[in-house]
Short mmCIF file of N, CA and C in Angstrom, two decimals:
data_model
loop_
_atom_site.label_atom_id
_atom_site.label_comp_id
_atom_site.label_asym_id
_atom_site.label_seq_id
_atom_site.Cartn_x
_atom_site.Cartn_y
_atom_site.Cartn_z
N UNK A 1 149.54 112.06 98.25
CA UNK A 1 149.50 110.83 99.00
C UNK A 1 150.82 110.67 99.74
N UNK A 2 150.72 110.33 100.84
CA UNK A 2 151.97 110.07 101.74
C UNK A 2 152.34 108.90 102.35
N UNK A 3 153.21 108.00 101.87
CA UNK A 3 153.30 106.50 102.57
C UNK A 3 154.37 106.67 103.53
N UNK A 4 154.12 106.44 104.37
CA UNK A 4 155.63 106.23 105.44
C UNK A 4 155.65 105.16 106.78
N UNK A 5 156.48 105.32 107.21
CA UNK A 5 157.61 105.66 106.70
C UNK A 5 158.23 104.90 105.60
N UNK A 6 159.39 105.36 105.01
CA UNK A 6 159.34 104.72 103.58
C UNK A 6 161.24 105.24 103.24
N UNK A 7 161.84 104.08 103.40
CA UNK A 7 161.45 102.60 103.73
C UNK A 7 161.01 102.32 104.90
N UNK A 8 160.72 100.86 104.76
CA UNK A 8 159.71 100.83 106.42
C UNK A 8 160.28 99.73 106.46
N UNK A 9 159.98 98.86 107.79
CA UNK A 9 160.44 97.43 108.12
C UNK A 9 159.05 96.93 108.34
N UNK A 10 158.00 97.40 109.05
CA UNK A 10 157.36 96.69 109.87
C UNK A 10 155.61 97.10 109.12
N UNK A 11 155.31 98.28 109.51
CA UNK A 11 154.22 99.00 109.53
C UNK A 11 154.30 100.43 108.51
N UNK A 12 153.13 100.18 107.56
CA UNK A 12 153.38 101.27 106.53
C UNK A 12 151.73 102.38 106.81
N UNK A 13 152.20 103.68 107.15
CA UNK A 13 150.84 104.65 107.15
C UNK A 13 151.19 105.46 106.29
N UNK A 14 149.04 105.24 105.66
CA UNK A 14 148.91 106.32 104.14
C UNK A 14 147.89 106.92 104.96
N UNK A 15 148.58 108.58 104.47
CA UNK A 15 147.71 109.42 104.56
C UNK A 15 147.34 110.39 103.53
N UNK A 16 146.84 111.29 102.82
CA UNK A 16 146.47 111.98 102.19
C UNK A 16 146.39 113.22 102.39
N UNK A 17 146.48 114.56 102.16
CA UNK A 17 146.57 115.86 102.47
C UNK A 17 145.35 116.70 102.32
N UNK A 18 143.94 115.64 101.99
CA UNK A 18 142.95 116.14 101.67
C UNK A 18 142.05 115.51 102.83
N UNK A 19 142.43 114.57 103.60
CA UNK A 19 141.75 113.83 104.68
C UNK A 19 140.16 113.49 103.89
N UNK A 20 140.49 112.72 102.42
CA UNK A 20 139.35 111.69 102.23
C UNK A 20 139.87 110.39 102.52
N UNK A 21 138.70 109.45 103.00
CA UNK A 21 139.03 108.37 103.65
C UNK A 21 139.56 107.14 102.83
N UNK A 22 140.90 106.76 102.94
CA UNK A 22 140.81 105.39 101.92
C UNK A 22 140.29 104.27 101.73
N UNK A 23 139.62 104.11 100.33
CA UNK A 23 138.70 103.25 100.27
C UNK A 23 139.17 101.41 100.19
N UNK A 24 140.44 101.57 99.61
CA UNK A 24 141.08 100.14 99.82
C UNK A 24 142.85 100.21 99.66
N UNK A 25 143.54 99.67 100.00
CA UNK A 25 144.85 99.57 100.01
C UNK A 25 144.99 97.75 99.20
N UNK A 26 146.48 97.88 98.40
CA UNK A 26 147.45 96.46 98.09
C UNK A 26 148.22 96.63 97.62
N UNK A 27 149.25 95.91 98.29
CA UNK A 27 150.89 95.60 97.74
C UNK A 27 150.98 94.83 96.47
N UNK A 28 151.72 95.57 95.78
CA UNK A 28 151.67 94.78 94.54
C UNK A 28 153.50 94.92 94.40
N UNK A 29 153.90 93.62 93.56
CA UNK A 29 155.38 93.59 93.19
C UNK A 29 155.75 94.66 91.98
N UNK A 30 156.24 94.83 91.94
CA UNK A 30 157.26 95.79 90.69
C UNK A 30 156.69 95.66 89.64
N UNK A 31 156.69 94.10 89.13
CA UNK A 31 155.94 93.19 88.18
C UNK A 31 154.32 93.21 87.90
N UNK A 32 153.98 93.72 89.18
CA UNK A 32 152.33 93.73 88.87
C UNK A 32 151.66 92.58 89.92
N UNK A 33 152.18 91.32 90.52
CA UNK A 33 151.97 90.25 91.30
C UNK A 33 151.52 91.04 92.98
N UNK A 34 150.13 90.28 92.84
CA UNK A 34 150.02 90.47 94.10
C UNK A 34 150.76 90.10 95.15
N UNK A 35 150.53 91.10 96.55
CA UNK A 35 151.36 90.57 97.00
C UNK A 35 151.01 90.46 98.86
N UNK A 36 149.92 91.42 98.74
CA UNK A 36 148.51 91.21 100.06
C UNK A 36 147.67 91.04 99.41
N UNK A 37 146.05 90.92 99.93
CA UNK A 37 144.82 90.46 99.78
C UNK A 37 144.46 92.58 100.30
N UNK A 38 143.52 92.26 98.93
CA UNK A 38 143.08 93.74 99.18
C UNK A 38 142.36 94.35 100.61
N UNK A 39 142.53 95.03 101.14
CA UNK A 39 142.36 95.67 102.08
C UNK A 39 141.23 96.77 102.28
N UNK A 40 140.19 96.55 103.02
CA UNK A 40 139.46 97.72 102.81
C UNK A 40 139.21 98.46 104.26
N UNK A 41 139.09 100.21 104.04
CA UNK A 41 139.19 101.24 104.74
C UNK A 41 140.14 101.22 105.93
N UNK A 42 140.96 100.77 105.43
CA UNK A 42 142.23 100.47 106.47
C UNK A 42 143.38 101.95 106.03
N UNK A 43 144.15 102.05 106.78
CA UNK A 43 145.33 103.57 106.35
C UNK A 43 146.36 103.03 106.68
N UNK A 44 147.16 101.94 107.63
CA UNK A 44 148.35 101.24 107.51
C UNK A 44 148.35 99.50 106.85
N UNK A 45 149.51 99.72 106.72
CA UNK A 45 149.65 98.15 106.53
C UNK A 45 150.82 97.60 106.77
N UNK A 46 150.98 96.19 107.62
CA UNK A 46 151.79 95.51 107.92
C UNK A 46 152.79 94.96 106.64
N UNK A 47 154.07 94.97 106.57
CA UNK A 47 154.38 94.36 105.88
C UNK A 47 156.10 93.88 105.81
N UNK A 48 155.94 93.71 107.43
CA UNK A 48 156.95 92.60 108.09
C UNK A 48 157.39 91.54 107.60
N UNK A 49 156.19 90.61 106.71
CA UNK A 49 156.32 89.12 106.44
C UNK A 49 157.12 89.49 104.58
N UNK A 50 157.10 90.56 104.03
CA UNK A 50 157.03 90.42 103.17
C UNK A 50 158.80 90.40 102.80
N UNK A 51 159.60 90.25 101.66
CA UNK A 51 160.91 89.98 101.20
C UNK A 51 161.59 91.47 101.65
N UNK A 52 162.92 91.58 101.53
CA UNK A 52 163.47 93.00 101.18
C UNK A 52 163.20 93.42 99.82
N UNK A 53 162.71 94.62 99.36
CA UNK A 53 162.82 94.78 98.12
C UNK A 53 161.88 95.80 98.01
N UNK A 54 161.41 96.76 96.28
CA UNK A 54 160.79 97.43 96.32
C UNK A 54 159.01 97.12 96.03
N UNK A 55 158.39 97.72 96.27
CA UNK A 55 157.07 97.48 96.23
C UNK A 55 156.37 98.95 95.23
N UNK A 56 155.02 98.46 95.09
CA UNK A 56 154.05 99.10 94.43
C UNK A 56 153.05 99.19 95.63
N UNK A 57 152.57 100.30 96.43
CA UNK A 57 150.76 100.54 97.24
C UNK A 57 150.39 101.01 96.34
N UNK A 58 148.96 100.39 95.99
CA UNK A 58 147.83 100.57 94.87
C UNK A 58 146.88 101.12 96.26
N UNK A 59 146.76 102.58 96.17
CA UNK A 59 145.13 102.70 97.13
C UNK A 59 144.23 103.81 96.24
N UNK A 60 143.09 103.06 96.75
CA UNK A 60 142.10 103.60 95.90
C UNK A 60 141.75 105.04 97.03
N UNK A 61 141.04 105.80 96.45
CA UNK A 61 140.49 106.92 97.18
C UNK A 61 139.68 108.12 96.33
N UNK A 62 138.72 108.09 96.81
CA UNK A 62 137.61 108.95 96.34
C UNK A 62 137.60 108.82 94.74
N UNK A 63 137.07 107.28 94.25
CA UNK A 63 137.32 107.13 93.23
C UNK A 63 138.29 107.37 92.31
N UNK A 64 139.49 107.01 92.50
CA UNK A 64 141.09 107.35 91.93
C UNK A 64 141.52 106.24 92.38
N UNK A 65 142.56 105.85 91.62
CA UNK A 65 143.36 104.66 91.88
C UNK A 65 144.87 105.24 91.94
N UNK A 66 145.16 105.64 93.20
CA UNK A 66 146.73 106.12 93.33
C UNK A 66 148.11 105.08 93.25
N UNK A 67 148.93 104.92 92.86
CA UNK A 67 150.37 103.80 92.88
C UNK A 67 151.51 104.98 93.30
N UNK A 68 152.15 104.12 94.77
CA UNK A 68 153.01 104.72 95.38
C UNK A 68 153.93 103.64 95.65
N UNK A 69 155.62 104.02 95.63
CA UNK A 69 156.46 103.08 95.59
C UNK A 69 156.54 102.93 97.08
N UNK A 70 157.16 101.66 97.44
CA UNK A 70 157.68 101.95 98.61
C UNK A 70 158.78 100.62 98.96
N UNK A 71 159.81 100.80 99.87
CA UNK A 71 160.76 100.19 99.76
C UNK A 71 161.10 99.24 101.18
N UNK A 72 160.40 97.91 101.39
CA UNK A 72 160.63 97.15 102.41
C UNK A 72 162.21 96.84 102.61
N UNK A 73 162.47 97.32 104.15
CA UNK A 73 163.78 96.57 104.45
C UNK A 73 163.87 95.69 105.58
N UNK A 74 164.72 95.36 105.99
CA UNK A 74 164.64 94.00 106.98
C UNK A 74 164.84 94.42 108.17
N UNK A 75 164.49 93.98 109.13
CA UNK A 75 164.11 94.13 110.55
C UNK A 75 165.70 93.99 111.26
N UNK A 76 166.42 94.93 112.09
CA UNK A 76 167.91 95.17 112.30
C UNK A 76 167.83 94.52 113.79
#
């Protein structure tokens, strides 16, 4: 699974190295707290509005539930 760019400011794209399609994407806090509204068959995600800090992408795909870190920073 590949999130990038990472860190990101604005716009985050997942791709996969097997080109199956993702079935849902969500930001979740460190803690486990949501932190978008689940997302379905989408491959980026905005996440401009969200704090500086690190994150959890929960995406599902071909029945698997993948968790990838990723690290929002602030817009320069």
């Amino acid at each position: 699974m590949l999130v990038y760019p990472n860190p990101s400011t604005e716009v985050v794209h997942i791709e996969n190295r097997f080109g199956v399609p993702v079935d849902a994407v969500q930001i979740l806090s460190t803690n486990g707290r949501v932190m978008s509204p689940r997302q379905e068959g989408v491959n980026e995600l905005n996440v401009r509005n969200l704090p500086e800090g690190l994150y959890l992408i929960r995406v599902e795909i071909g029945g698997y539930v993948i968790h990838q870190k990723l690290f929002k920073t602030q817009t320069r």
